[in-house]
Short mmCIF file of C-alpha atoms in Angstrom, two decimals:
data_model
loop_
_atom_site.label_atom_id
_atom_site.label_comp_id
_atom_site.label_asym_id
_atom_site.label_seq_id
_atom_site.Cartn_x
_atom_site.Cartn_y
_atom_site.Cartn_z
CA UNK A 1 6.69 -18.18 10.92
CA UNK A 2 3.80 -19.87 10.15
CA UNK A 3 2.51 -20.19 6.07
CA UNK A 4 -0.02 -16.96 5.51
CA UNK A 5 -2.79 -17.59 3.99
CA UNK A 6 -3.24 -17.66 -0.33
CA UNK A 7 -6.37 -15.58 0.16
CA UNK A 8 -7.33 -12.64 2.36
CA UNK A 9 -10.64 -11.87 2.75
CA UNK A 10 -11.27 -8.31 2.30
CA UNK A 11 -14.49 -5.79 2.70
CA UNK A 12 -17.75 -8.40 2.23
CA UNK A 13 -17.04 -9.78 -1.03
CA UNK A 14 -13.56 -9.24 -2.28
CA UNK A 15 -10.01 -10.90 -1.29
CA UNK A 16 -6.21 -10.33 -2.16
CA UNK A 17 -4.73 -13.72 -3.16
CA UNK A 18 -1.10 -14.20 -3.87
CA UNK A 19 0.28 -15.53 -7.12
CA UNK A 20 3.51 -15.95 -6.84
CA UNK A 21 6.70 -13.77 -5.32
CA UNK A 22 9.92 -13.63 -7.19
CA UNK A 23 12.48 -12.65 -4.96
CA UNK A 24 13.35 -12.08 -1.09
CA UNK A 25 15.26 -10.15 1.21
CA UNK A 26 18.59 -11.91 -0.24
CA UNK A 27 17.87 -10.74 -3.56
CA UNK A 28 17.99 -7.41 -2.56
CA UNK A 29 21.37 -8.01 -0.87
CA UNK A 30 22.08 -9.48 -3.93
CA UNK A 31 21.92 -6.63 -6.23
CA UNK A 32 23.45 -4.72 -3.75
CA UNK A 33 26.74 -6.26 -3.39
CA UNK A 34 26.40 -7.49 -7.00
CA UNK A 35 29.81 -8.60 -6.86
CA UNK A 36 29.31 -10.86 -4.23
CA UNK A 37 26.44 -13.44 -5.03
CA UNK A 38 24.56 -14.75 -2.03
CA UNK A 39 25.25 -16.19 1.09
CA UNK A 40 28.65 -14.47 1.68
CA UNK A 41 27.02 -12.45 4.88
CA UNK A 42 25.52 -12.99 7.88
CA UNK A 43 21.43 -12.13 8.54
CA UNK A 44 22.62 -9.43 10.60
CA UNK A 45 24.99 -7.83 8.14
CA UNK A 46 22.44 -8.04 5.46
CA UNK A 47 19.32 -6.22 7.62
CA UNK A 48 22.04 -3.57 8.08
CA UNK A 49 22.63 -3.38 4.58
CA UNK A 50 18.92 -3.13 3.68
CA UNK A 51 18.25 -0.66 6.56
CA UNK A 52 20.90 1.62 4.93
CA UNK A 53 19.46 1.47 1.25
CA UNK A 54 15.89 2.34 2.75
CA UNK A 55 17.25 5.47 4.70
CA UNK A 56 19.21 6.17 1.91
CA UNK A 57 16.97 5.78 -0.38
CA UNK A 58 18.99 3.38 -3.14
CA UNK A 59 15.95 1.56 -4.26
CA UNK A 60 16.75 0.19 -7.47
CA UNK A 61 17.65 -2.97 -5.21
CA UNK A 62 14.47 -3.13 -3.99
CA UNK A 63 13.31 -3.44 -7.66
CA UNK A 64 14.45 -6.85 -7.72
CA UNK A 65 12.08 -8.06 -5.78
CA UNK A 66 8.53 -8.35 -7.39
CA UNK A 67 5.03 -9.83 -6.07
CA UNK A 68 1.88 -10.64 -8.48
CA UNK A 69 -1.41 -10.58 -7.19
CA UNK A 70 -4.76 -11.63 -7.82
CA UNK A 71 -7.17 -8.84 -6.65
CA UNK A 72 -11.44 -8.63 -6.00
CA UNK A 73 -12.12 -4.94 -5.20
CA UNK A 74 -15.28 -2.73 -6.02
CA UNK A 75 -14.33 -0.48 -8.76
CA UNK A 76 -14.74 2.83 -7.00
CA UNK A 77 -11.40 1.62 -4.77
CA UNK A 78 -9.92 -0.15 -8.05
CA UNK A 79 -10.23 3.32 -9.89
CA UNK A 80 -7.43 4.86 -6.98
CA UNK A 81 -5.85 1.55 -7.15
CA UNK A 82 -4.38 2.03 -10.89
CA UNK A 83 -3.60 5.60 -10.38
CA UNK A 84 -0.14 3.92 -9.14
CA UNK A 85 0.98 3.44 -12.81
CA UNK A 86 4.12 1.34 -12.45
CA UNK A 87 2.23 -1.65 -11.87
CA UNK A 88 1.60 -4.40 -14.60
CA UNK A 89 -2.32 -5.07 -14.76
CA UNK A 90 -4.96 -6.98 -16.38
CA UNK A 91 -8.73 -6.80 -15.20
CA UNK A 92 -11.59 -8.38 -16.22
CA UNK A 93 -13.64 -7.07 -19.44
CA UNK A 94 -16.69 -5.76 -19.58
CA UNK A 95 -16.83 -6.04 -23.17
CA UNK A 96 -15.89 -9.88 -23.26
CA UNK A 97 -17.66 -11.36 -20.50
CA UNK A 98 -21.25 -10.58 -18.38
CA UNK A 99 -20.09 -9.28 -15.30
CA UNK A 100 -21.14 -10.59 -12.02
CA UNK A 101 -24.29 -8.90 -9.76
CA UNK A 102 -21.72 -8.34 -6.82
CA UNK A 103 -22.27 -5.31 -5.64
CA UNK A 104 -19.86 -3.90 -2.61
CA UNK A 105 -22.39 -2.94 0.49
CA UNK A 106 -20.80 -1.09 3.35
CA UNK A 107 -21.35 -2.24 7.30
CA UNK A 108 -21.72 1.32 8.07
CA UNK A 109 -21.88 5.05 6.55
CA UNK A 110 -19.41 7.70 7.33
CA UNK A 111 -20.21 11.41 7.69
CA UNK A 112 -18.27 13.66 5.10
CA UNK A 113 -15.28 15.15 6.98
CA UNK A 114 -15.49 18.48 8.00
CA UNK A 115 -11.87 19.64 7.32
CA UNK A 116 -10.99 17.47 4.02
CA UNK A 117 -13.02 17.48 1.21
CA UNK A 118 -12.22 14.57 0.06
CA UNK A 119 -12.42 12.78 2.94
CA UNK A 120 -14.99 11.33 5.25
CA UNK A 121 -14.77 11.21 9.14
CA UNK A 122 -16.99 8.74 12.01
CA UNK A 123 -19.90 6.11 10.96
CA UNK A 124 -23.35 7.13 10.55
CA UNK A 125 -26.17 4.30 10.97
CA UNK A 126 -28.60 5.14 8.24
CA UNK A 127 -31.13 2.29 7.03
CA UNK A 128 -32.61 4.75 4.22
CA UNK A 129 -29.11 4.86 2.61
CA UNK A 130 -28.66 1.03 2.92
CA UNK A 131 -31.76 0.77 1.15
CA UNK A 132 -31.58 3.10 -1.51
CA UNK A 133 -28.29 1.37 -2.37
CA UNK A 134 -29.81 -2.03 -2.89
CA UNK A 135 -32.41 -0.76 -4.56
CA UNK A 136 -30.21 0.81 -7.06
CA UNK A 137 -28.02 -2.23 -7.37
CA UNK A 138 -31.13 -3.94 -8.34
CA UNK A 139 -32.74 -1.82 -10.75
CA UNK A 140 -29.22 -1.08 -12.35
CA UNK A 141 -28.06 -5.08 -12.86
CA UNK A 142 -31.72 -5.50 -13.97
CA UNK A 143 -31.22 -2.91 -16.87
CA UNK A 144 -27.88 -4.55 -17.66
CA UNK A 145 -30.03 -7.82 -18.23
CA UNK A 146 -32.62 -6.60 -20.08
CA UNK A 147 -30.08 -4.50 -22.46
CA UNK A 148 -27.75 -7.63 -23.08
CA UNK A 149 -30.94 -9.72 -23.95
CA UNK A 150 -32.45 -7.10 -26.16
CA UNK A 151 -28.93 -7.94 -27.95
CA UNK A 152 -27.41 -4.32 -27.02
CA UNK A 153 -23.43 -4.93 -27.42
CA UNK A 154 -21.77 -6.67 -23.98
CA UNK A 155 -19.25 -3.08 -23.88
CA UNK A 156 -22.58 -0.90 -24.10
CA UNK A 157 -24.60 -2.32 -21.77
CA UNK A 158 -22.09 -2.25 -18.92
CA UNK A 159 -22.67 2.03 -18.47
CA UNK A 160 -25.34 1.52 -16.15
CA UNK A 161 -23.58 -0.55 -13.51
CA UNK A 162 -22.81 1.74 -10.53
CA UNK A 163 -19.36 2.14 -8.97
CA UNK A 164 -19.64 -0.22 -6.16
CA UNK A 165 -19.72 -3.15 -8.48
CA UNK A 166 -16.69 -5.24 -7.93
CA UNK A 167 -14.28 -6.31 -10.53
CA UNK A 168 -11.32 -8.73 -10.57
CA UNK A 169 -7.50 -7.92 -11.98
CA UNK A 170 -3.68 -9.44 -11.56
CA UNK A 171 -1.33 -6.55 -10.16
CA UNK A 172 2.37 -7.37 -10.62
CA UNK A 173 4.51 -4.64 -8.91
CA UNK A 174 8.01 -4.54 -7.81
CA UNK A 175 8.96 -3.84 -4.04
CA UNK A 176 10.02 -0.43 -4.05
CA UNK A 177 6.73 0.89 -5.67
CA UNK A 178 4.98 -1.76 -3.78
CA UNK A 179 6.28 0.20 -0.59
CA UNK A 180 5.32 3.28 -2.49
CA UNK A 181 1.70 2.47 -2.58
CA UNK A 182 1.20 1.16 0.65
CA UNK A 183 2.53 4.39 2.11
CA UNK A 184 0.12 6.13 0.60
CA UNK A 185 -2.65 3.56 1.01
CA UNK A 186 -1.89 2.67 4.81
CA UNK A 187 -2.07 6.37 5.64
CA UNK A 188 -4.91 7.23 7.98
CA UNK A 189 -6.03 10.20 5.20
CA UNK A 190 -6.81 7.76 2.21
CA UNK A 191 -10.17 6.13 1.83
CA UNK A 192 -11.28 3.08 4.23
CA UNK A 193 -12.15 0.47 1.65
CA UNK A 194 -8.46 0.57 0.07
CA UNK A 195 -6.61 0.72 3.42
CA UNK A 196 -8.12 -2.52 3.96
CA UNK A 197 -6.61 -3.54 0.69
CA UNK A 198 -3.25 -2.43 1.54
CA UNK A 199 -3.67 -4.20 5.27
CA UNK A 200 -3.86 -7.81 3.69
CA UNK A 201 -1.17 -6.84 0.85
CA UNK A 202 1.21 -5.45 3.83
CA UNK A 203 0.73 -8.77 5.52
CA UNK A 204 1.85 -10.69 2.56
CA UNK A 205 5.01 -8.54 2.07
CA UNK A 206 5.99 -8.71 5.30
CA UNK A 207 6.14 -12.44 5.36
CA UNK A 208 7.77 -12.80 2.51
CA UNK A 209 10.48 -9.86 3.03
CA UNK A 210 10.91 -9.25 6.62
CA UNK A 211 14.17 -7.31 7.10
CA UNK A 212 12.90 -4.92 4.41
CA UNK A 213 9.67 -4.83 6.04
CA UNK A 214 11.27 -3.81 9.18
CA UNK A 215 13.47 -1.21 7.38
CA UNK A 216 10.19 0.23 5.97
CA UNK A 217 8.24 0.95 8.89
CA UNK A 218 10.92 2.12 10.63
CA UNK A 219 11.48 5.01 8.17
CA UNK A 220 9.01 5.15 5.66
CA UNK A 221 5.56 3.92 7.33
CA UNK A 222 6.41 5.25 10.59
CA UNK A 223 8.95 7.87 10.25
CA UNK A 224 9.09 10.99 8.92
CA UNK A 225 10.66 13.82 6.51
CA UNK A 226 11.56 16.98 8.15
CA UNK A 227 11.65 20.54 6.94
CA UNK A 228 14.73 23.11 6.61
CA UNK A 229 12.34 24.96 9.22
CA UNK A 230 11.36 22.22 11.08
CA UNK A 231 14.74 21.32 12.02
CA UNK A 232 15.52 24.56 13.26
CA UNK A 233 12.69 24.47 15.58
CA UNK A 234 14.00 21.02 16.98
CA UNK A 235 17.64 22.74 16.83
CA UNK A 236 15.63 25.59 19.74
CA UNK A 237 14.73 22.78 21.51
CA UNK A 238 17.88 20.69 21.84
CA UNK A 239 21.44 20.45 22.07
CA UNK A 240 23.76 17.74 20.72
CA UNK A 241 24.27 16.44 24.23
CA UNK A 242 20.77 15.20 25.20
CA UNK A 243 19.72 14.56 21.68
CA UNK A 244 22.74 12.21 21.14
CA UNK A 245 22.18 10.84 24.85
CA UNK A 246 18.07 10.22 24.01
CA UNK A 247 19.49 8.47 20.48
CA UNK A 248 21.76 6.16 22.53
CA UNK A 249 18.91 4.48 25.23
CA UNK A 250 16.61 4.41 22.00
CA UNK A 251 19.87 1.72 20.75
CA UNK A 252 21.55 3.99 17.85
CA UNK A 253 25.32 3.38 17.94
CA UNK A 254 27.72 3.58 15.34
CA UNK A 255 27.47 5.11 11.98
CA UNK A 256 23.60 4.80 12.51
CA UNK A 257 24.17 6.95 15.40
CA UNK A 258 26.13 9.35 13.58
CA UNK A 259 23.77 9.65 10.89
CA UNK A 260 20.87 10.34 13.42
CA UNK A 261 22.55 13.18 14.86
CA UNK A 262 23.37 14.61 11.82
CA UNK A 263 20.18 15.12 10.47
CA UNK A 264 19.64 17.54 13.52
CA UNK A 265 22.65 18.73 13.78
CA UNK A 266 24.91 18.56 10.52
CA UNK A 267 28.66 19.50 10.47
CA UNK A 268 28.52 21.95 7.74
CA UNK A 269 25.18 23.90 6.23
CA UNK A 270 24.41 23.43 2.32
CA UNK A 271 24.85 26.61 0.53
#
């Protein structure tokens, strides 16, 4: 694999640049067969071993694995961003230094949704909008001048800068709540500007942690929880026989196998 990139550009003025990663996929193997060390396995044995901690879901492992990065976002998609608390974070301060006219300007408007309130759905070409933005960009960083040189304190005069100004933090987060947010932030339902966030982040990880990469989108990103009542409607639908038979040409074999069919069909019901 070929070195990524320190920096990815992201939206028209920001990036997501990577400080440093402590960790890898043979740490988490690691702290998983603690009494072992590293090296005692082959690649193969350990993706198996990660693959069943992620469908399992024994994620202090994963812990052991952390990333830091250094972010440029507007702080409308920053303001999601920290609503994932487990993170360690530092951002720049309004009330120590003058904060940059950057202002985040979208290619294109979308329509609000019609079905999710807080959601927004196709682009809409609108010049008017484009302009009105700029021209309250301007007339808002111009007030923020004129209060900071009439000597109006550096945290005071920052309340008139709008949302889409961008700001700059360091984001340390360990894997497993690193996977957390970009399940949330990849999905197709959260807001544009931070999916393209979690796209460069999601690049980094999976260069740096493959096998649990693959283990993650294979269960998390692109799999799927199912209800007590969705089950039974798949139960309706199939017997043992083909849905065993459609898990075998799909490669399942083994335990893996097992487990697959049990989660349709279980030996014995819960009380």
């Amino acid at each position: 694999m070929e070195p990524l990139a320190s920096e990815i550009r992201v939206l028209d003025k920001g990036f997501v640049r990577l400080v440093e990663v402590m960790g890898s996929d043979a740490s988490i193997v690691q702290a998983a067969r603690v009494s072992y060390g590293s090296g005692t396995k082959t690649v193969r044995e350990d993706a198996a071993l990660i693959d069943y901690l992620m469908r399992h879901r024994h994620t202090s492992p994963f812990e052991m694995v952390e990333f830091k990065f250094h972010v440029k976002a507007p702080i409308f998609v920053v303001r999601q961003w920290f609503r994932h608390r487990t993170a360690s974070v530092n951002e720049i301060s309004g009330r120590y230094s003058v904060l940059k006219e950057e202002f985040y300007e979208p290619q294109a408007w979308r329509k609000q949704a019609r079905r999710n309130k807080q959601g927004s759905e196709g682009e809409l070409s609108d010049e008017e909008a484009s302009l009105l933005l700029k021209g309250v960009e301007r007339e808002a960083y111009q007030a923020y001048q004129t209060l900071l040189e009439k000597g109006i304190a550096r945290e005071m005069a920052r309340m008139v800068l709008p949302l889409n100004l961008y700001t700059e933090f360091y984001w340390k987060q360990d894997l497993h709540n690193l996977f957390h947010f970009l399940a949330l932030r990849l999905d197709p339902h959260a807001q544009w500007e931070i999916r393209q966030y979690a796209k460069a982040i999601a690049e980094i990880v999976k260069a740096h942690v493959p096998l649990a990469w693959q283990s993650f989108e294979e269960h998390v990103l692109k799999g799927a929880h199912l209800s007590h009542t969705e089950i039974k409607a798949l139960q309706g639908l199939l017997t043992p026989e083909l849905y065993e038979k459609a898990l075998k040409e799909l490669g399942l074999s083994g335990s893996r196998l097992q487990e697959a069919l049990e989660k349709i069909f279980p030996r014995s019901h819960p009380l």
